[in-house]
Tab-separated table of C-alpha atoms in Angstrom:
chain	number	residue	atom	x	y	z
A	1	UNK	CA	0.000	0.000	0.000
A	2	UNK	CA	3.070	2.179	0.974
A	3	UNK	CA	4.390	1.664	-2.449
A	4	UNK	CA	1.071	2.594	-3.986
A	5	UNK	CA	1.038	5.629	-2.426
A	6	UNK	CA	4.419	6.639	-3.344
A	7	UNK	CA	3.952	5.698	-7.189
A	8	UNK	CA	1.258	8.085	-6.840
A	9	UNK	CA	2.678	10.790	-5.322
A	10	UNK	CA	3.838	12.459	-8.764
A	11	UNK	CA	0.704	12.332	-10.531
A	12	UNK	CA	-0.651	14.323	-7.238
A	13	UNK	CA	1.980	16.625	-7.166
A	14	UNK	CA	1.245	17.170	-11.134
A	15	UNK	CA	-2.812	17.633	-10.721
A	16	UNK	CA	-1.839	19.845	-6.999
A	17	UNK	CA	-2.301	23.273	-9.541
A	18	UNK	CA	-5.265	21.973	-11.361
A	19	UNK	CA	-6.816	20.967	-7.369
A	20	UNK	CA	-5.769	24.599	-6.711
A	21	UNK	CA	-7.271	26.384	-9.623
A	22	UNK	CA	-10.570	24.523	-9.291
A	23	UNK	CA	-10.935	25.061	-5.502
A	24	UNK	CA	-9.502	28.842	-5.644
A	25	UNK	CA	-10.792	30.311	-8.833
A	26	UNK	CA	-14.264	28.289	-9.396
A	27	UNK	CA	-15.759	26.222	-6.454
A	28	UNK	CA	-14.370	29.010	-4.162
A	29	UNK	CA	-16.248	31.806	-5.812
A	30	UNK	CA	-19.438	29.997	-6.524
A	31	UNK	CA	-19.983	29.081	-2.911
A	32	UNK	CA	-19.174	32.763	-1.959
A	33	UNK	CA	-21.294	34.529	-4.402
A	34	UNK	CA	-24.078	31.838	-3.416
A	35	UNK	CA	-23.509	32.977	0.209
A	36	UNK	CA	-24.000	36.684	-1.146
A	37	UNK	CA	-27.019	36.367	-2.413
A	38	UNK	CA	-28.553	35.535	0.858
A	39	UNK	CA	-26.933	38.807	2.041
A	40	UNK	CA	-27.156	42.404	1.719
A	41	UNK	CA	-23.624	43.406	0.515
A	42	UNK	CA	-22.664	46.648	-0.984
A	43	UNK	CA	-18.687	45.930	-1.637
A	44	UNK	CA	-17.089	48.053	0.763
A	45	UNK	CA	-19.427	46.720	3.724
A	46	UNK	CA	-19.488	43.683	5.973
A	47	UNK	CA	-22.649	41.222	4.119
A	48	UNK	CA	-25.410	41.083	6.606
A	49	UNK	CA	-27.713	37.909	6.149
A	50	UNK	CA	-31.804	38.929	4.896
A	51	UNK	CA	-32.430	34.658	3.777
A	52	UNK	CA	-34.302	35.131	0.939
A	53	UNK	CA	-34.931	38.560	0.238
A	54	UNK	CA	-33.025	39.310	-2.868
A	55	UNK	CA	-34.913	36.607	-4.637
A	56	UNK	CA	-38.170	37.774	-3.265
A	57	UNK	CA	-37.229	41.321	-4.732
A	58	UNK	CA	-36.023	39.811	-8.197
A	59	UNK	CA	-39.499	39.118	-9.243
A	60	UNK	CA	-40.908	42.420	-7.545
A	61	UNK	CA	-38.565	44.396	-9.767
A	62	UNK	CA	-40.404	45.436	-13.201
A	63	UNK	CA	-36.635	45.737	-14.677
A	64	UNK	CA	-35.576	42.314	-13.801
A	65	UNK	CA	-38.717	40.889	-15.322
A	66	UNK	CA	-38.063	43.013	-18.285
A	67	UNK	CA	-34.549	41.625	-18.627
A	68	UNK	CA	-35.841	38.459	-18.458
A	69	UNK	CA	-38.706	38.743	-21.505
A	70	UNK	CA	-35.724	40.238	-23.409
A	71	UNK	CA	-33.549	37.354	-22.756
A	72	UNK	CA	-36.108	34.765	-23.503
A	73	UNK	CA	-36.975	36.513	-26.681
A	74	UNK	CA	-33.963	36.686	-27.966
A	75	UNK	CA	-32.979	32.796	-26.668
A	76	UNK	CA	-35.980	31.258	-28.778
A	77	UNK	CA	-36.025	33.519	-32.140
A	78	UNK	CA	-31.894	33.480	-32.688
A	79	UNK	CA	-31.276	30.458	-31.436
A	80	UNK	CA	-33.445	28.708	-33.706
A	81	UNK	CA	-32.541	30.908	-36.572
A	82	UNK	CA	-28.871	30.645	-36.134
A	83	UNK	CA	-28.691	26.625	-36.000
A	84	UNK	CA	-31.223	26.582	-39.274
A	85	UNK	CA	-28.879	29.129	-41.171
A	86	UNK	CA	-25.796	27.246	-40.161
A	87	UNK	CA	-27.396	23.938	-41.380
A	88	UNK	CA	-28.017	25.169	-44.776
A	89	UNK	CA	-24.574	26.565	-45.180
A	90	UNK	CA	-23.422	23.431	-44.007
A	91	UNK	CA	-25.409	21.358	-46.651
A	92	UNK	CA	-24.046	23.796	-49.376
A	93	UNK	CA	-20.444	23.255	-48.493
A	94	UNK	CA	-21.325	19.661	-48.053
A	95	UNK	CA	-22.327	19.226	-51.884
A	96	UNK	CA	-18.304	18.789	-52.821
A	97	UNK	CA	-17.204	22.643	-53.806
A	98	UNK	CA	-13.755	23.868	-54.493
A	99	UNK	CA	-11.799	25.397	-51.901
A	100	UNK	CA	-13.933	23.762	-49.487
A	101	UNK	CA	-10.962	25.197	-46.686
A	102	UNK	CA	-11.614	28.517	-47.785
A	103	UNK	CA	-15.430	28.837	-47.331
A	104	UNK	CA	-15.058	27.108	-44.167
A	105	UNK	CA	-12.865	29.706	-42.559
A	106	UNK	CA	-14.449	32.465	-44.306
A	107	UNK	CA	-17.800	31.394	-42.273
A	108	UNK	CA	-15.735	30.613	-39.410
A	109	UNK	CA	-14.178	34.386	-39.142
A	110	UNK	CA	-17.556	35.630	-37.664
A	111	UNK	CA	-17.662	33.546	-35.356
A	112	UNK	CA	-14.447	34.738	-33.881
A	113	UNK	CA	-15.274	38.371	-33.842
A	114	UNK	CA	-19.183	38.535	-33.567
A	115	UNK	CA	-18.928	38.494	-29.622
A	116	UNK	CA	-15.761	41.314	-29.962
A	117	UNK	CA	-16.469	45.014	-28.730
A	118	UNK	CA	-15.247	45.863	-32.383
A	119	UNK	CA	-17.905	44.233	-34.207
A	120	UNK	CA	-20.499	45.728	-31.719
A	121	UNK	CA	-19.168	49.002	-32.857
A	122	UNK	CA	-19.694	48.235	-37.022
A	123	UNK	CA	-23.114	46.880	-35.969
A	124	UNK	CA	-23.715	50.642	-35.031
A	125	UNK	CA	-22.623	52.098	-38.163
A	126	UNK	CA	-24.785	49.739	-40.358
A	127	UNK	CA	-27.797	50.274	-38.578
A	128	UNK	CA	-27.596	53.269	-37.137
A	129	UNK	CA	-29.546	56.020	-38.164
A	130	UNK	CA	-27.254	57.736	-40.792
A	131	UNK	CA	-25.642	53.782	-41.344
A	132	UNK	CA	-25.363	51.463	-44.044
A	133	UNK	CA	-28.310	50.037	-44.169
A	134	UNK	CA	-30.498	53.225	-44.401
A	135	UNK	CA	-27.790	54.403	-47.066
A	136	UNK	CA	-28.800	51.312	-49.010
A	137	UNK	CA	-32.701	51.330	-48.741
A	138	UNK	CA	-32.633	54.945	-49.629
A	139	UNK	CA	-31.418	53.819	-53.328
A	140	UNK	CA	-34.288	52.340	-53.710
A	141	UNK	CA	-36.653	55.151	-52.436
A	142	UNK	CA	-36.899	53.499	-49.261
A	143	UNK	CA	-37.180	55.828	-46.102
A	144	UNK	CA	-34.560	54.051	-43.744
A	145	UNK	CA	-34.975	54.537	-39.443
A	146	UNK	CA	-32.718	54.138	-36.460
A	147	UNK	CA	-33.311	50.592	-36.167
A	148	UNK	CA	-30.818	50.489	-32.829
A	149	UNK	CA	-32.672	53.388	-31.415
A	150	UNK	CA	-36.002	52.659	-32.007
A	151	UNK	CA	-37.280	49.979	-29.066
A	152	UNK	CA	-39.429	48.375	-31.714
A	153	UNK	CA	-36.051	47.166	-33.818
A	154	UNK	CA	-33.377	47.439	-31.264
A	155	UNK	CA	-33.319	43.781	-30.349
A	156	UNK	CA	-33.865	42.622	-33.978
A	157	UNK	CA	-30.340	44.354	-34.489
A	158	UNK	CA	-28.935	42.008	-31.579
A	159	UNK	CA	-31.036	38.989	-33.142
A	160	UNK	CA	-29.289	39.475	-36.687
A	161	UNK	CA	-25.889	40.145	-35.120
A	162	UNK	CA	-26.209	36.278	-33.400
A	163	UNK	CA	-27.034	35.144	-36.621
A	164	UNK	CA	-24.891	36.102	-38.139
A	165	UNK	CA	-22.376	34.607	-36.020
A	166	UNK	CA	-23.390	31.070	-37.396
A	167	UNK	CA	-19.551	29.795	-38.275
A	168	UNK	CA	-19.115	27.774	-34.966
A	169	UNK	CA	-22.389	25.720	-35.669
A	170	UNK	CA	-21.738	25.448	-39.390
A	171	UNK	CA	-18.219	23.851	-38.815
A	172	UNK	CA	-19.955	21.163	-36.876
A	173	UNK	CA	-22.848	20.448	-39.121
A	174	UNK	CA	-19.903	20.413	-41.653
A	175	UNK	CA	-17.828	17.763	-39.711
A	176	UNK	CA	-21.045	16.015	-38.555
A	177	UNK	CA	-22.762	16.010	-42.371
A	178	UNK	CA	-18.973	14.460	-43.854
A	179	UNK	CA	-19.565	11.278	-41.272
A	180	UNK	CA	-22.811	9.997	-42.931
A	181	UNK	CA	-21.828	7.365	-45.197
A	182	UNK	CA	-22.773	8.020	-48.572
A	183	UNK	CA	-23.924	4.380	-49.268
A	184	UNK	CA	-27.028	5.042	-47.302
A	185	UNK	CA	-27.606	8.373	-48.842
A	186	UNK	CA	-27.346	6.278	-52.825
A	187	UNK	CA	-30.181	3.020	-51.436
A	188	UNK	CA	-32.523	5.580	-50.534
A	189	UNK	CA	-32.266	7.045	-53.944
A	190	UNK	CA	-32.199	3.586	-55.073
A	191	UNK	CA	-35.519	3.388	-53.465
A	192	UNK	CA	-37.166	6.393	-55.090
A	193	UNK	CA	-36.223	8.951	-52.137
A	194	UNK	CA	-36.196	12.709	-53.322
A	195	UNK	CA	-33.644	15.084	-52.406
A	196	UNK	CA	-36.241	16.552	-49.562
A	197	UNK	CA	-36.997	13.144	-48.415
A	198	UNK	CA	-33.604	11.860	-47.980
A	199	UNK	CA	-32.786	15.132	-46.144
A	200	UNK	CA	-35.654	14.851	-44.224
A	201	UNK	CA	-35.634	11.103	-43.131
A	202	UNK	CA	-31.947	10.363	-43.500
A	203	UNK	CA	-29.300	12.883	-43.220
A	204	UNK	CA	-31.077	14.560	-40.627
A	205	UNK	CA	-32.386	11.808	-38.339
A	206	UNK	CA	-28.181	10.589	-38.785
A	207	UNK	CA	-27.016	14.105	-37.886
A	208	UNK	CA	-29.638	14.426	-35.322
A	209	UNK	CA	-26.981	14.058	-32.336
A	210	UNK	CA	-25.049	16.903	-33.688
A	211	UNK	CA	-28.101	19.092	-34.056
A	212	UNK	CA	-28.635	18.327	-30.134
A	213	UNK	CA	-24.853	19.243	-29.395
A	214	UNK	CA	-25.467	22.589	-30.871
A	215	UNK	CA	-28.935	23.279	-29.859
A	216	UNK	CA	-27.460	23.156	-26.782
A	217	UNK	CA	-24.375	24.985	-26.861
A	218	UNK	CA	-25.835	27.575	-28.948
A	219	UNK	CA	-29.202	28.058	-26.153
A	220	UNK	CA	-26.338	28.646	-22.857
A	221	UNK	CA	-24.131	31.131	-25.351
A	222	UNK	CA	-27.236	32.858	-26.198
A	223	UNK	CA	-28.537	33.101	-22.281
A	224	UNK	CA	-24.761	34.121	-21.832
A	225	UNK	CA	-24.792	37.098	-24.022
A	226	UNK	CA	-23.416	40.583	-23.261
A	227	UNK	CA	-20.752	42.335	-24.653
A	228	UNK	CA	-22.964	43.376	-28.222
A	229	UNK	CA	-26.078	44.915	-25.967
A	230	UNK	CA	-23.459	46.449	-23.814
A	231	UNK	CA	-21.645	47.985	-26.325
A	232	UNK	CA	-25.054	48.970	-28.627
A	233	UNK	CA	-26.494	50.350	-25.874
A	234	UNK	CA	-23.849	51.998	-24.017
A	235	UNK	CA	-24.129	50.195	-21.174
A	236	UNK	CA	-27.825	50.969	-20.565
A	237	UNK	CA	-29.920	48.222	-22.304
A	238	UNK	CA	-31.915	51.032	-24.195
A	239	UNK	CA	-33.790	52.192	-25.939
A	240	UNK	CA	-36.710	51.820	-23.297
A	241	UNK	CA	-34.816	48.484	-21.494
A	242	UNK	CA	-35.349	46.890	-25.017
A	243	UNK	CA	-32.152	45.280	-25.023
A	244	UNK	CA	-31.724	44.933	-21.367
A	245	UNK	CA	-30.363	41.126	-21.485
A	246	UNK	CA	-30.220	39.447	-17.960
A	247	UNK	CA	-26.793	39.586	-17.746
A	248	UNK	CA	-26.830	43.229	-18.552
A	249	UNK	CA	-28.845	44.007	-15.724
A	250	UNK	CA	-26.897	41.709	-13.823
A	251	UNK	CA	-23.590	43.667	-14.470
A	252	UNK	CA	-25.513	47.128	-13.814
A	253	UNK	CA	-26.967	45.849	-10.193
A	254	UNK	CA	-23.223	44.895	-9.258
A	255	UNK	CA	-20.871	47.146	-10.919
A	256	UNK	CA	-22.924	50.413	-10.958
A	257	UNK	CA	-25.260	50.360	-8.025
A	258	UNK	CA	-22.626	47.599	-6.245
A	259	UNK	CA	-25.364	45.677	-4.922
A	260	UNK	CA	-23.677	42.563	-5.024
A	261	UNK	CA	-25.711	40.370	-2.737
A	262	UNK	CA	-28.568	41.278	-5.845
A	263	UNK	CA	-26.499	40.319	-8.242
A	264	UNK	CA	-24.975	37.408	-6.864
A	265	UNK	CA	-29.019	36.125	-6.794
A	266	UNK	CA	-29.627	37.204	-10.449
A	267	UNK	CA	-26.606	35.143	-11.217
A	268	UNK	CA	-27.680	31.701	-9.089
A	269	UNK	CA	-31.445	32.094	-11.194
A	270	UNK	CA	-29.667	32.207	-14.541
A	271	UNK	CA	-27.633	29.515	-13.531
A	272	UNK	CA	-31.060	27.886	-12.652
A	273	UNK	CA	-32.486	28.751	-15.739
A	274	UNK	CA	-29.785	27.502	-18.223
A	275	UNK	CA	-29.700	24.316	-15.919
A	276	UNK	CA	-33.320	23.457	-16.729
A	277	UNK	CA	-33.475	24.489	-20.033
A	278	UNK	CA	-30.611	22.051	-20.436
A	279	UNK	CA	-32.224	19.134	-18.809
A	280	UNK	CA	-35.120	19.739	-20.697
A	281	UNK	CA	-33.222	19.535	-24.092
A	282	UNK	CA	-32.005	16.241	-22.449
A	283	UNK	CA	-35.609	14.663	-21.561
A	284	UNK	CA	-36.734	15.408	-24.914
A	285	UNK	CA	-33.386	14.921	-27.233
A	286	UNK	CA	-35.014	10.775	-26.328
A	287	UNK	CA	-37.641	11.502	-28.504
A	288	UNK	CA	-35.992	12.478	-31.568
A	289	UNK	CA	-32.131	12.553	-31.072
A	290	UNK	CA	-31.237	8.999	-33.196
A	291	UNK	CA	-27.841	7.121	-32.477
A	292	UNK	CA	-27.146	5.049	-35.173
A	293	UNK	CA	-24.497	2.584	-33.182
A	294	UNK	CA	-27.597	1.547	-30.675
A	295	UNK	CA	-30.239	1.149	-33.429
A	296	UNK	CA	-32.631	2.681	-31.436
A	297	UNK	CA	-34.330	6.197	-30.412
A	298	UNK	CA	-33.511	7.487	-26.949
């Protein structure tokens, strides 16, 4: 046992800064900010203990419920639209092009800036009210509007931008549409299948575990989001709170009015919220989520 032990010390003393990152800079802080939010704590002053009262007050405060109908707005309509335009993409590229690498990362490059404070910033030119987009409808006659500071159009801005991030999905519909083996794809021809059908009830049924990766990758980044409402709104999640997104308001409650008990509650129902909407994609990815190795539907 002794000489177990001993043969074992290394790997310890390897994994001792992983042990210490975990427990210092992530278990650490999540049991401290859940202590918080039973507290009222303003930063600079000792946290006295109110139980439940900052989650009583979340859902007294007309802001925090407007954060969250913005949130959950813009969760359902880009979420859905960003996996279905990454899909198509992803079928196009799929259909044996030239330069396949070259699309790909050309796709991909949004991706890697669409979250950035920079691209924020251009999404203000083009749709601001003197932007791109009005300069463009106004060739055709068309009398353009400030689409990011009119509350009726604010969030649609937001909506687009996530879309238009759709590079990260695509590249795994890519990888995920490359996998199915085209022998399959030629006996359903063989058996009179369409191109919709064998879409329909082949290549997607076979790529349905990929679609259930993204769905939910793509549903936490989107209940995650930040930095383009931040940056379109200044920092205020206007015009009229229409782009107040939950973690906006979050970030306001602890950073400009330092209420950090508040916040610290704001942040343990999102991370409530994201949990169930995860299980939930879980229960129900056994209903139409197919894995080919088992032969069965789970």
């Amino acid at each position: 046992m002794i000489a177990n032990l001993r043969r074992s010390v290394p790997a310890y003393l390897f994994l001792l800064p992983w042990f210490i990152g975990l427990v210092g800079l992530t278990i650490g802080p999540m049991l401290l900010s859940l202590y918080y939010s039973f507290t009222d704590y303003a930063l600079l002053n000792t946290p006295e203990w109110t139980g439940l009262q900052n989650y009583t007050n979340l859902f007294q405060d007309p802001r925090y419920l407007q954060s969250l109908e913005v949130t959950f707005v813009y969760v359902a309509v880009s979420v859905p639209l960003e996996m279905a335009f990454a899909l198509a993409v992803a079928v196009l590229l799929n259909r044996g092009l030239k330069g396949l690498a070259v699309y790909r990362a050309l796709y991909y490059v949004p991706s890697l800036l669409g979250g950035s404070v920079a691209i924020a910033l251009l999404w203000q030119q083009i749709f601001g009210t003197d932007g791109l987009l009005n300069d463009v409808l106004g060739i055709f006659g068309i009398e353009g509007r400030g689409w990011i500071s009119e509350p009726g159009t604010a969030l649609w801005t937001l909506i687009v931008l996530r879309v238009w991030q759709f590079g990260a999905p695509m590249v795994i519909f890519l990888a995920g549409l490359r996998q199915i083996p085209d022998e399959v794809l030629e006996a359903a021809e063989v058996d009179g299948a369409g191109r919709w059908q064998r879409f329909w009830r082949v290549t997607l049924p076979l790529l349905s575990p990929v679609v259930f990766f993204n769905l939910v990758l793509q549903i936490i980044g989107a209940f995650q989001a930040f930095t383009p409402a931040f940056v379109i709104s200044g920092g205020k999640g206007g015009p009229s709170d229409s782009t107040l997104f939950y973690t906006l308001y979050l970030y306001q409650q602890a950073f400009g009015n330092f209420r950090m008990g508040y916040a610290a509650a704001m942040a343990w129902v999102l991370l409530l919220i994201i949990a169930v909407f995860t299980g939930l994609n879980f229960v129900l990815g056994r209903t139409w989520v197919f894995y080919g190795d088992e032969g069965v539907r789970r």
